[in-house]
Amino acid sequence: MCKKWDAKRLKLFDKVYDPLKSRADIMDSVPLGILPDQWISYVDYHFKEKTQEIYKRNAEIRKKQIISHIGGSKPNSRRRDEMMAETGKKPGRGQLYLATHRNEDGSYVNEAAKEICEKIELALSQSTVDESEILPNDVIGKVLGKEHSGMVRCLGLGVVPGRAFRQTRPRYNDLNASSYNNGSCSS
């Protein structure tokens, strides 16, 4: 719900904002369904100097992004399920990366994405392990490098390395009495 409100809020201001109008004119044109005092505080927020700095900084950051993708708003979990329904087997992070960095006609989003995708394709063709397993040293890990602490590439929001790459270790706290022989462990 928060994401929907966030998107609606930005579209709302874009709809009413006119650089030729003054701040007072925008405040006077209250859209239907919005209380005037809420509208005034909303417009005030958008005209604050701090907010304008944030907008400029974010615009600069977006310009610096080298590799864009065509994933849209579809979550990678749903994309993975759709790919699994098509092929019958679970896709790995490499296949997901390729799917989100190619247009429908098979062309790449840009040159940087093309170079990385070609490296991924080469690594996938040479791989001898099951690439559907999520591992830190799978094709994506080899080509793009170590994951950042707060995210795992190609797995969507909220996935962190500690959970995605969790190693299963044997647990010995459920041993029963038959495994002990006079106080010493049996082999």
Coordinates of C-alpha atoms in Angstrom, one line a residue:
M1 CA 0.0 0.0 0.0
C2 CA 2.9 2.3 0.8
K3 CA 4.4 1.8 -2.7
K4 CA 1.1 2.5 -4.3
W5 CA 0.7 5.7 -2.3
D6 CA 4.3 6.7 -3.1
A7 CA 3.7 6.3 -6.8
K8 CA 0.3 8.1 -6.7
R9 CA 1.8 10.9 -4.7
L10 CA 4.5 11.6 -7.2
K11 CA 2.2 11.4 -10.2
L12 CA -0.2 13.7 -8.4
F13 CA 2.4 16.5 -8.1
D14 CA 3.6 15.9 -11.6
K15 CA 0.1 16.4 -12.8
V16 CA -0.4 19.7 -11.1
Y17 CA 3.1 21.2 -11.2
D18 CA 3.7 23.8 -13.8
P19 CA 7.0 25.7 -13.8
L20 CA 5.1 28.9 -15.0
K21 CA 2.8 28.8 -12.0
S22 CA 3.8 30.3 -8.6
R23 CA 3.7 28.3 -5.4
A24 CA 0.6 30.1 -4.3
D25 CA -1.2 29.3 -7.6
I26 CA -0.4 25.6 -7.1
M27 CA -1.6 25.7 -3.5
D28 CA -4.9 27.4 -4.6
S29 CA -5.7 24.6 -7.2
V30 CA -6.6 21.9 -4.7
P31 CA -7.5 18.6 -6.5
L32 CA -10.8 16.9 -5.8
G33 CA -10.9 14.5 -2.9
I34 CA -8.0 16.2 -1.0
L35 CA -8.4 18.4 2.0
P36 CA -7.0 22.0 1.5
D37 CA -4.8 21.9 4.6
Q38 CA -3.3 18.6 3.5
W39 CA -2.7 19.9 0.0
I40 CA -1.0 23.0 1.3
S41 CA 1.4 21.0 3.5
Y42 CA 2.0 18.6 0.5
V43 CA 2.9 21.5 -1.8
D44 CA 5.0 23.1 0.9
Y45 CA 7.0 19.8 1.2
H46 CA 7.7 19.8 -2.5
F47 CA 8.9 23.3 -2.6
K48 CA 11.3 22.9 0.4
E49 CA 14.9 23.5 -0.4
K50 CA 15.9 20.1 1.2
T51 CA 13.4 18.3 -1.0
Q52 CA 14.6 20.0 -4.1
E53 CA 18.2 18.9 -3.3
I54 CA 17.0 15.3 -2.9
Y55 CA 15.3 15.5 -6.3
K56 CA 18.4 16.8 -8.0
R57 CA 20.7 14.3 -6.3
N58 CA 18.4 11.4 -7.3
A59 CA 18.3 12.6 -10.9
E60 CA 22.1 12.7 -11.0
I61 CA 22.3 9.2 -9.5
R62 CA 19.8 7.9 -12.2
K63 CA 22.0 9.5 -14.9
K64 CA 25.1 7.6 -13.6
Q65 CA 23.4 4.2 -13.7
I66 CA 25.3 2.4 -16.4
I67 CA 23.4 -0.8 -16.6
S68 CA 19.7 -0.6 -16.8
H69 CA 17.3 -3.4 -17.0
I70 CA 13.9 -4.1 -18.5
G71 CA 12.5 -6.0 -15.5
G72 CA 9.8 -3.5 -14.8
S73 CA 7.7 -3.9 -11.7
K74 CA 7.4 -7.7 -12.0
P75 CA 9.1 -9.3 -9.0
N76 CA 11.9 -11.8 -9.8
S77 CA 10.1 -14.5 -7.8
R78 CA 7.2 -14.3 -10.2
R79 CA 9.5 -14.1 -13.2
R80 CA 11.3 -17.2 -11.9
D81 CA 8.0 -19.1 -11.6
E82 CA 7.0 -18.1 -15.1
M83 CA 10.4 -19.2 -16.5
M84 CA 10.0 -22.5 -14.6
A85 CA 6.6 -23.1 -16.1
E86 CA 7.9 -22.4 -19.6
T87 CA 11.0 -24.6 -19.4
G88 CA 10.1 -27.1 -16.7
K89 CA 13.2 -26.5 -14.7
K90 CA 14.2 -23.9 -12.2
P91 CA 16.2 -21.0 -13.7
G92 CA 19.4 -19.8 -12.0
R93 CA 20.5 -16.3 -11.3
G94 CA 22.3 -16.2 -14.6
Q95 CA 19.2 -16.9 -16.6
L96 CA 17.3 -14.3 -14.7
Y97 CA 20.0 -11.7 -15.4
L98 CA 19.9 -12.5 -19.1
A99 CA 16.1 -12.3 -19.1
T100 CA 16.0 -8.9 -17.5
H101 CA 18.8 -7.3 -19.6
R102 CA 17.5 -8.2 -23.1
N103 CA 14.7 -6.7 -25.0
E104 CA 12.0 -8.9 -26.5
D105 CA 13.7 -8.9 -29.9
G106 CA 16.8 -10.4 -28.3
S107 CA 18.9 -7.1 -28.4
Y108 CA 20.6 -6.0 -25.3
V109 CA 19.5 -2.9 -23.3
N110 CA 22.9 -1.2 -23.8
E111 CA 26.6 -1.9 -24.5
A112 CA 27.6 -2.4 -20.9
A113 CA 24.8 -5.0 -20.4
K114 CA 25.8 -6.7 -23.6
E115 CA 29.4 -7.2 -22.4
I116 CA 28.2 -8.6 -19.1
C117 CA 25.5 -10.8 -20.7
E118 CA 28.1 -12.3 -23.1
K119 CA 30.4 -13.1 -20.1
I120 CA 27.5 -14.7 -18.3
E121 CA 26.5 -16.8 -21.4
L122 CA 30.1 -17.9 -21.8
A123 CA 30.3 -18.9 -18.1
L124 CA 27.0 -20.7 -18.3
S125 CA 28.1 -22.7 -21.3
Q126 CA 31.4 -23.7 -19.5
S127 CA 29.7 -24.4 -16.2
T128 CA 29.7 -28.0 -14.9
V129 CA 27.6 -27.4 -11.8
D130 CA 23.9 -27.0 -11.5
E131 CA 23.3 -23.2 -12.0
S132 CA 19.8 -23.3 -10.6
E133 CA 21.4 -23.5 -7.1
I134 CA 21.9 -20.1 -5.4
L135 CA 25.5 -19.9 -4.4
P136 CA 27.9 -17.0 -3.8
N137 CA 30.3 -18.4 -6.5
D138 CA 27.7 -19.2 -9.2
V139 CA 27.9 -17.5 -12.7
I140 CA 26.6 -14.1 -11.4
G141 CA 29.1 -14.2 -8.5
K142 CA 32.0 -15.0 -10.8
V143 CA 31.1 -12.3 -13.4
L144 CA 29.8 -9.5 -11.3
G145 CA 31.8 -10.1 -8.2
K146 CA 31.0 -10.5 -4.5
E147 CA 27.6 -9.5 -3.3
H148 CA 27.0 -6.4 -1.2
S149 CA 25.9 -6.9 2.4
G150 CA 22.3 -5.7 1.9
M151 CA 21.2 -7.4 -1.3
V152 CA 21.7 -10.4 -3.6
R153 CA 21.5 -9.8 -7.3
C154 CA 18.7 -11.3 -9.3
L155 CA 16.7 -12.4 -6.2
G156 CA 14.6 -9.3 -5.6
L157 CA 14.1 -7.0 -2.7
G158 CA 14.7 -8.1 0.9
V159 CA 17.1 -11.0 0.1
V160 CA 20.4 -10.7 1.9
P161 CA 23.5 -12.9 1.5
G162 CA 23.2 -14.3 5.0
R163 CA 19.9 -16.0 4.2
A164 CA 20.4 -16.7 0.5
F165 CA 23.7 -18.4 0.8
R166 CA 23.0 -20.1 4.2
Q167 CA 25.2 -23.2 4.5
T168 CA 23.5 -26.1 6.1
R169 CA 25.6 -27.5 9.0
P170 CA 24.8 -30.7 10.8
R171 CA 23.3 -30.0 14.2
Y172 CA 24.4 -32.2 17.1
N173 CA 22.0 -30.9 19.8
D174 CA 19.4 -33.6 19.0
L175 CA 21.6 -36.6 19.8
N176 CA 19.8 -39.3 21.7
A177 CA 21.2 -41.5 24.5
S178 CA 22.0 -44.4 22.3
S179 CA 24.8 -42.5 20.7
Y180 CA 26.7 -42.3 23.9
N181 CA 28.7 -45.1 25.4
N182 CA 29.6 -44.6 29.2
G183 CA 29.9 -40.8 28.8
S184 CA 32.1 -40.9 25.7
C185 CA 30.8 -40.4 22.1
S186 CA 30.6 -43.4 19.9
S187 CA 31.8 -43.4 16.4

